[in-house]
CSV table of C-alpha atoms in Angstrom, one decimal:
chain,number,residue,atom,x,y,z
A,1,MET,CA,63.5,70.3,59.2
A,2,VAL,CA,66.6,69.2,61.0
A,3,THR,CA,69.4,71.1,62.7
A,4,GLN,CA,72.7,70.0,64.2
A,5,ALA,CA,71.1,70.4,67.7
A,6,ASP,CA,68.5,67.6,66.9
A,7,CYS,CA,70.5,64.8,68.4
A,8,SER,CA,68.6,62.2,70.4
A,9,ILE,CA,69.2,59.2,72.6
A,10,ALA,CA,66.5,56.7,73.5
A,11,PHE,CA,66.5,53.3,75.3
A,12,LYS,CA,64.4,50.4,76.4
A,13,LYS,CA,65.2,47.6,78.8
A,14,GLU,CA,65.8,44.3,77.0
A,15,THR,CA,64.0,41.0,77.9
A,16,THR,CA,66.8,38.9,76.4
A,17,TYR,CA,70.4,40.1,76.5
A,18,GLY,CA,71.5,41.4,73.1
A,19,THR,CA,68.1,41.0,71.4
A,20,ALA,CA,67.3,44.5,70.3
A,21,VAL,CA,63.9,46.0,71.2
A,22,THR,CA,62.3,49.2,69.9
A,23,VAL,CA,63.3,52.1,72.0
A,24,GLU,CA,60.7,54.2,73.7
A,25,ARG,CA,62.2,56.3,76.5
A,26,PHE,CA,64.0,59.4,75.4
A,27,LEU,CA,66.7,61.2,77.3
A,28,GLU,CA,67.7,64.8,77.4
A,29,PHE,CA,71.5,64.9,77.6
A,30,THR,CA,74.4,67.3,77.5
A,31,SER,CA,77.0,65.1,75.8
A,32,GLU,CA,77.6,61.5,74.7
A,33,THR,CA,80.5,59.4,73.4
A,34,LEU,CA,78.7,56.3,72.3
A,35,ASP,CA,81.0,54.7,69.7
A,36,LEU,CA,82.4,51.5,68.2
A,37,ASP,CA,84.4,49.2,70.5
A,38,ARG,CA,86.2,47.1,67.9
A,39,ALA,CA,89.6,45.4,67.6
A,40,TYR,CA,91.4,44.4,64.4
A,41,HIS,CA,94.3,42.1,63.6
A,42,GLN,CA,96.8,42.9,60.9
A,43,GLY,CA,98.6,39.9,59.5
A,44,GLU,CA,102.3,39.9,60.1
A,45,ASN,CA,103.5,37.1,57.7
A,46,MET,CA,106.4,38.2,55.5
A,47,ARG,CA,106.9,37.7,51.8
A,48,PRO,CA,109.4,39.1,49.2
A,49,GLY,CA,108.5,42.2,47.3
A,50,THR,CA,106.2,44.0,49.8
A,51,ARG,CA,107.1,46.4,52.5
A,52,VAL,CA,103.5,47.5,53.4
A,53,ALA,CA,100.9,45.5,55.3
A,54,ARG,CA,98.5,43.8,53.0
A,55,SER,CA,94.7,44.6,52.9
A,56,GLN,CA,93.7,41.0,52.6
A,57,LYS,CA,95.3,40.2,55.9
A,58,ARG,CA,93.4,42.8,58.0
A,59,ILE,CA,90.4,41.2,59.9
A,60,LEU,CA,88.0,42.2,62.6
A,61,THR,CA,88.5,40.3,65.9
A,62,ARG,CA,86.2,42.1,68.3
A,63,GLU,CA,82.8,43.7,67.9
A,64,GLY,CA,80.8,45.9,70.3
A,65,ALA,CA,80.2,49.4,71.5
A,66,ALA,CA,81.1,51.7,74.5
A,67,GLY,CA,80.7,55.2,75.6
A,68,ASP,CA,79.3,57.7,78.1
A,69,ILE,CA,76.1,59.7,78.4
A,70,THR,CA,76.1,62.9,80.6
A,71,GLN,CA,72.9,64.4,81.7
A,72,GLU,CA,71.5,67.0,84.1
A,73,VAL,CA,69.3,64.9,86.3
A,74,GLN,CA,65.6,65.7,86.0
A,75,THR,CA,62.6,65.4,88.3
A,76,LYS,CA,60.9,63.0,85.9
A,77,GLY,CA,61.9,60.0,83.8
A,78,PHE,CA,65.0,58.7,85.5
A,79,GLY,CA,63.7,55.7,87.4
A,80,ALA,CA,64.3,53.2,84.6
A,81,LEU,CA,67.9,54.4,84.2
A,82,PHE,CA,68.6,54.0,87.9
A,83,GLU,CA,67.4,50.4,87.7
A,84,LEU,CA,69.7,49.7,84.8
A,85,ALA,CA,72.6,51.4,86.7
A,86,LEU,CA,72.3,49.6,90.0
A,87,GLY,CA,70.4,46.5,89.1
A,88,VAL,CA,67.7,46.1,91.7
A,89,ALA,CA,64.6,48.3,92.0
A,90,SER,CA,61.9,48.2,94.7
A,91,ALA,CA,58.3,48.4,93.7
A,92,TRP,CA,57.4,51.8,92.4
A,93,THR,CA,55.2,52.9,95.3
A,94,GLU,CA,52.9,55.9,96.0
A,95,VAL,CA,54.3,57.4,99.2
A,96,GLU,CA,50.9,58.6,100.5
A,97,ALA,CA,47.5,57.6,99.3
A,98,ASP,CA,46.2,59.9,96.5
A,99,SER,CA,49.3,62.1,96.8
A,100,GLY,CA,50.5,61.5,93.2
A,101,VAL,CA,54.0,61.2,94.6
A,102,TYR,CA,55.9,57.9,93.8
A,103,GLN,CA,59.1,56.5,95.1
A,104,GLY,CA,61.6,53.8,94.2
A,105,VAL,CA,64.7,52.5,96.1
A,106,PHE,CA,67.6,51.2,94.0
A,107,THR,CA,70.3,48.9,95.3
A,108,LEU,CA,73.2,46.9,94.0
A,109,VAL,CA,72.5,43.6,92.2
A,110,LYS,CA,73.7,40.6,94.2
A,111,ASP,CA,73.9,38.1,91.5
A,112,ASP,CA,74.6,38.0,87.8
A,113,PHE,CA,73.6,39.7,85.6
A,114,LEU,CA,72.9,43.5,85.4
A,115,PRO,CA,69.9,44.2,83.2
A,116,SER,CA,70.7,45.3,79.6
A,117,ALA,CA,69.1,47.8,77.2
A,118,THR,CA,68.9,48.7,73.6
A,119,ILE,CA,70.0,52.3,72.9
A,120,GLN,CA,69.4,54.3,69.8
A,121,LYS,CA,71.1,57.6,69.1
A,122,GLY,CA,69.9,59.9,66.3
A,123,VAL,CA,72.6,61.9,64.6
A,124,PRO,CA,71.6,64.8,62.3
A,125,ARG,CA,73.2,64.9,58.9
A,126,LEU,CA,73.8,68.1,57.0
A,127,PRO,CA,72.1,68.7,53.7
A,128,THR,CA,74.1,69.0,50.5
A,129,ALA,CA,73.3,70.6,47.2
A,130,THR,CA,71.8,67.3,46.0
A,131,THR,CA,70.6,65.5,49.1
A,132,PRO,CA,68.4,66.7,51.9
A,133,GLY,CA,69.4,66.6,55.6
A,134,GLY,CA,68.1,64.0,57.9
A,135,VAL,CA,68.6,62.0,61.1
A,136,ASP,CA,70.7,58.8,60.9
A,137,ALA,CA,70.0,56.1,63.5
A,138,PHE,CA,72.7,54.1,65.3
A,139,THR,CA,71.3,51.3,67.4
A,140,PHE,CA,73.3,49.6,70.2
A,141,ALA,CA,71.9,46.3,71.6
A,142,GLY,CA,73.1,44.5,74.7
A,143,CYS,CA,74.1,47.7,76.6
A,144,GLN,CA,74.9,47.6,80.3
A,145,VAL,CA,75.8,50.4,82.7
A,146,SER,CA,79.4,49.7,83.8
A,147,SER,CA,79.5,52.8,86.1
A,148,ILE,CA,77.5,55.8,87.2
A,149,GLU,CA,78.7,59.1,88.7
A,150,PHE,CA,76.8,62.0,90.2
A,151,GLU,CA,78.3,65.4,90.7
A,152,MET,CA,77.1,68.6,92.3
A,153,SER,CA,79.2,71.8,92.3
A,154,SER,CA,78.6,75.1,94.0
A,155,GLU,CA,76.0,77.1,92.2
A,156,GLY,CA,75.4,74.2,89.8
A,157,VAL,CA,72.9,71.4,89.2
A,158,LEU,CA,73.0,67.7,89.8
A,159,THR,CA,74.6,65.9,86.8
A,160,MET,CA,75.0,62.2,86.1
A,161,THR,CA,77.3,60.3,83.8
A,162,THR,CA,76.6,56.7,82.9
A,163,SER,CA,79.3,54.6,81.2
A,164,TRP,CA,78.0,51.9,78.9
A,165,ILE,CA,79.4,48.7,77.4
A,166,GLY,CA,77.6,47.1,74.4
A,167,GLY,CA,78.2,43.6,73.4
A,168,ARG,CA,76.7,43.6,69.9
A,169,ALA,CA,77.7,45.1,66.6
A,170,VAL,CA,76.3,48.6,65.9
A,171,ASP,CA,73.2,48.5,63.7
A,172,THR,CA,72.6,51.1,61.1
A,173,SER,CA,69.6,49.4,59.4
A,174,THR,CA,67.0,49.8,62.2
A,175,PRO,CA,64.8,52.8,61.3
A,176,TYR,CA,65.1,55.9,63.4
A,177,VAL,CA,62.4,56.2,66.1
A,178,PRO,CA,61.2,59.9,66.1
A,179,SER,CA,61.4,61.6,69.4
A,180,ALA,CA,58.5,64.1,69.0
A,181,GLY,CA,56.1,63.9,72.0
A,182,LYS,CA,58.1,61.2,73.8
A,183,TYR,CA,60.0,63.2,76.4
A,184,PRO,CA,58.7,63.5,80.0
A,185,GLN,CA,56.7,66.7,80.4
A,186,GLY,CA,57.1,69.3,83.2
A,187,CYS,CA,60.6,68.3,84.2
A,188,GLU,CA,62.8,70.5,86.4
A,189,LEU,CA,66.4,70.2,87.6
A,190,PHE,CA,67.9,69.5,91.0
A,191,SER,CA,70.0,72.5,92.0
A,192,PHE,CA,72.7,73.4,94.6
A,193,VAL,CA,70.1,75.6,96.3
A,194,ASP,CA,67.9,72.7,97.3
A,195,ALA,CA,70.7,70.2,98.1
A,196,SER,CA,71.9,69.1,101.6
A,197,LEU,CA,74.5,66.7,102.9
A,198,VAL,CA,74.7,64.6,106.1
A,199,LEU,CA,78.1,63.4,107.3
A,200,GLY,CA,78.2,61.3,110.4
A,201,GLY,CA,75.7,60.6,113.1
A,202,THR,CA,73.0,57.9,113.2
A,203,ILE,CA,71.0,57.3,110.0
A,204,THR,CA,67.6,55.7,109.6
A,205,MET,CA,67.7,53.9,106.2
A,206,PRO,CA,65.2,54.7,103.5
A,207,THR,CA,62.1,52.5,102.9
A,208,ALA,CA,59.8,52.0,100.0
A,209,THR,CA,57.9,55.2,101.0
A,210,ALA,CA,60.3,57.1,103.3
A,211,LEU,CA,63.5,58.9,102.7
A,212,ALA,CA,66.6,58.4,104.9
A,213,THR,CA,66.6,60.6,108.0
A,214,GLY,CA,68.9,61.5,110.9
A,215,GLY,CA,72.6,62.1,111.0
A,216,THR,CA,74.7,65.3,111.3
A,217,VAL,CA,74.1,68.0,108.7
A,218,ALA,CA,77.3,69.4,107.2
A,219,GLY,CA,77.1,73.1,106.1
A,220,ASN,CA,80.6,73.5,104.8
A,221,VAL,CA,80.6,71.4,101.6
A,222,ARG,CA,81.1,73.2,98.4
A,223,GLU,CA,81.2,70.3,96.0
A,224,ALA,CA,80.4,66.6,96.1
A,225,SER,CA,80.7,63.6,93.8
A,226,ILE,CA,80.0,59.9,94.1
A,227,SER,CA,80.4,57.0,91.7
A,228,ILE,CA,79.6,53.4,91.5
A,229,ASP,CA,81.7,51.1,89.4
A,230,GLN,CA,80.1,47.7,88.8
A,231,ALA,CA,83.5,46.1,87.7
A,232,LEU,CA,81.9,44.3,84.8
A,233,ASP,CA,84.1,41.7,83.2
A,234,ASP,CA,85.2,42.1,79.6
A,235,ASN,CA,85.0,38.5,78.5
A,236,GLY,CA,82.1,36.5,77.0
A,237,ARG,CA,83.4,36.7,73.4
A,238,ASN,CA,83.5,33.0,72.6
A,239,LEU,CA,83.9,30.8,69.5
A,240,GLY,CA,80.8,31.1,67.3
A,241,GLY,CA,79.9,34.5,68.5
A,242,ARG,CA,81.3,36.5,65.5
A,243,GLY,CA,83.4,38.6,67.9
A,244,GLU,CA,80.3,39.7,69.9
A,245,ARG,CA,79.6,38.9,73.5
A,246,SER,CA,77.6,35.7,74.0
A,247,ARG,CA,76.5,36.8,77.5
A,248,PRO,CA,76.2,39.9,79.6
A,249,GLY,CA,79.1,41.3,81.5
A,250,ALA,CA,79.4,39.6,84.9
A,251,VAL,CA,79.5,41.8,88.0
A,252,GLY,CA,82.7,42.0,90.0
A,253,LEU,CA,83.6,43.6,93.3
A,254,ALA,CA,81.7,47.0,93.1
A,255,GLU,CA,83.6,50.1,94.1
A,256,ILE,CA,81.9,53.1,95.7
A,257,THR,CA,84.1,56.2,95.6
A,258,GLY,CA,83.7,59.9,95.7
A,259,SER,CA,85.0,63.2,96.9
A,260,LEU,CA,84.1,66.2,99.0
A,261,THR,CA,85.4,69.8,98.8
A,262,VAL,CA,84.9,71.5,102.1
A,263,GLU,CA,85.6,74.9,103.7
A,264,TYR,CA,87.9,74.3,106.7
A,265,ASP,CA,85.7,75.2,109.7
A,266,THR,CA,85.8,72.0,111.6
A,267,THR,CA,88.3,69.2,112.3
A,268,LEU,CA,85.7,66.5,111.6
A,269,ILE,CA,87.1,65.6,108.2
A,270,THR,CA,90.7,65.8,109.4
A,271,GLU,CA,90.1,63.5,112.3
A,272,ALA,CA,88.1,61.1,110.2
A,273,VAL,CA,91.0,60.9,107.8
A,274,LEU,CA,93.7,60.5,110.5
A,275,GLU,CA,91.7,58.0,112.6
A,276,GLN,CA,89.9,56.3,109.7
A,277,LYS,CA,86.6,56.7,111.3
A,278,GLY,CA,83.6,55.3,109.5
A,279,LEU,CA,80.9,58.0,108.7
A,280,ALA,CA,77.5,57.8,107.3
A,281,LEU,CA,76.9,59.9,104.1
A,282,VAL,CA,73.5,61.1,102.8
A,283,LEU,CA,73.2,63.4,99.8
A,284,THR,CA,69.7,64.8,99.3
A,285,PHE,CA,68.7,66.8,96.2
A,286,GLN,CA,65.2,68.3,96.1
A,287,GLY,CA,63.4,69.7,93.1
A,288,PRO,CA,62.3,73.3,93.3
A,289,SER,CA,58.5,72.8,93.1
A,290,ASP,CA,56.0,70.6,95.0
A,291,ILE,CA,54.4,67.7,93.1
A,292,GLY,CA,50.8,68.9,92.7
A,293,ASP,CA,49.3,69.9,96.0
A,294,SER,CA,51.0,67.1,97.9
A,295,GLY,CA,53.4,69.4,99.7
A,296,LEU,CA,56.2,67.0,98.7
A,297,ARG,CA,59.0,67.7,96.2
A,298,PRO,CA,60.8,65.4,93.8
A,299,VAL,CA,64.0,64.0,95.4
A,300,VAL,CA,67.2,62.2,94.5
A,301,GLN,CA,68.8,60.8,97.6
A,302,ILE,CA,72.0,58.8,97.8
A,303,VAL,CA,72.7,57.0,101.1
A,304,VAL,CA,76.0,55.3,102.0
A,305,PRO,CA,75.8,53.9,105.5
A,306,GLU,CA,79.6,53.9,105.9
A,307,ILE,CA,82.4,55.8,104.1
A,308,LYS,CA,86.0,56.3,105.1
A,309,LEU,CA,87.9,59.4,104.0
A,310,GLU,CA,91.3,59.4,102.3
A,311,GLY,CA,91.7,63.2,101.9
A,312,ASP,CA,94.5,65.7,102.2
A,313,LEU,CA,95.2,67.9,105.2
A,314,PRO,CA,94.2,71.5,104.9
A,315,LYS,CA,96.8,73.9,103.4
A,316,SER,CA,97.2,77.7,103.4
A,317,ASN,CA,95.4,79.4,100.6
A,318,GLY,CA,97.2,82.8,100.1
A,319,GLY,CA,94.9,84.5,102.6
A,320,ASP,CA,91.7,83.2,100.9
A,321,VAL,CA,89.3,80.9,102.6
A,322,ILE,CA,91.0,77.5,103.1
A,323,THR,CA,89.3,74.5,101.5
A,324,HIS,CA,90.5,71.0,101.2
A,325,SER,CA,89.4,68.0,99.2
A,326,SER,CA,88.8,64.6,100.6
A,327,ASP,CA,88.3,61.4,98.6
A,328,PHE,CA,86.3,58.6,100.1
A,329,VAL,CA,85.4,55.0,99.6
A,330,GLY,CA,82.1,53.4,100.5
A,331,LEU,CA,82.3,50.2,102.4
A,332,ASP,CA,80.0,47.4,103.5
A,333,PRO,CA,79.6,47.4,107.3
A,334,LEU,CA,78.0,44.0,107.1
A,335,VAL,CA,74.9,45.0,109.1
A,336,PRO,CA,72.1,42.5,108.5
A,337,GLY,CA,69.4,43.8,106.2
A,338,GLN,CA,71.4,46.9,105.3
A,339,GLU,CA,72.7,47.7,101.8
A,340,PRO,CA,76.1,49.3,101.2
A,341,ILE,CA,74.4,52.0,99.1
A,342,TYR,CA,70.8,53.2,98.4
A,343,LEU,CA,69.6,55.4,95.6
A,344,VAL,CA,66.2,56.9,96.2
A,345,TYR,CA,64.1,58.6,93.5
A,346,ARG,CA,60.9,60.4,94.3
A,347,SER,CA,58.9,61.7,91.3
A,348,ALA,CA,55.4,62.3,89.8
A,349,ASP,CA,56.1,59.5,87.3
A,350,LEU,CA,53.2,57.0,87.4
A,351,VAL,CA,55.5,54.1,86.4
A,352,LEU,CA,59.1,53.3,86.8
């Protein structure tokens, strides 16, 4: 029995770029746009007696895939995705002996290349009068995360969008891997209710077993977003490669950007914009329930040791509460031993 809601997406990290592996980790998602990333050339030579481009002169010149996956971030099952998105993962470590709570810290890769994955999406097909319905598999090898974005809105939940580029032709011959029994169990979401934001002050960076601490808690932020663009190059399609990439995308100068929407009850943001003050930013999202009897909750924490704000000045709002939005960029303060961004994930998952 198949319905139109029975869409699935699964992935597995590859050992060798572009060599497909059997997917085994399944993702719940809200939307996806994984599709072909092809280019064609239509011949332009002229000849008497024809006014329409000729079919024999149309050829494929580029092969690959691209698209986005949007998800509500869950308290289990996201560590492997975070490694693919940033590139470097610390050891998956139990934070306290026998607590059943594990933590990983993810940072930007410093050399080529980002890891790659095979992705398979299952698309349900409607039945007809003569054929039964089913699920068709589309398999994308050589996929890398080109960017990742987190968003939290007032009264909402933490969402994440990963943008992918795939360097291989889409495969429709690999059998569909059924998803039954393969999703993480007991997952919850990270909500606005259990979120906090630190802006400014002195921060103690996270470690393998500890979250970042310190700084000045901001209680006037309604919405926040942050994204990391790895600036992957679009080359690597070389002679003999049949239009596919012969290597992974090389990393460029990464961009850390985001925005904050705040109620105007302090001049901190305005002064930071006008004077271009560097501020530390820590976004912490807790799950609603403790992990076992540990007294510790699942956590997603994003730490940027220095941002600079590029926002607007506050404006009147017709008598309603004044808010203003401020874009920001994350910068590298060049402090020895300190990363320009940390993504911390604390979960009951036994493995990354």
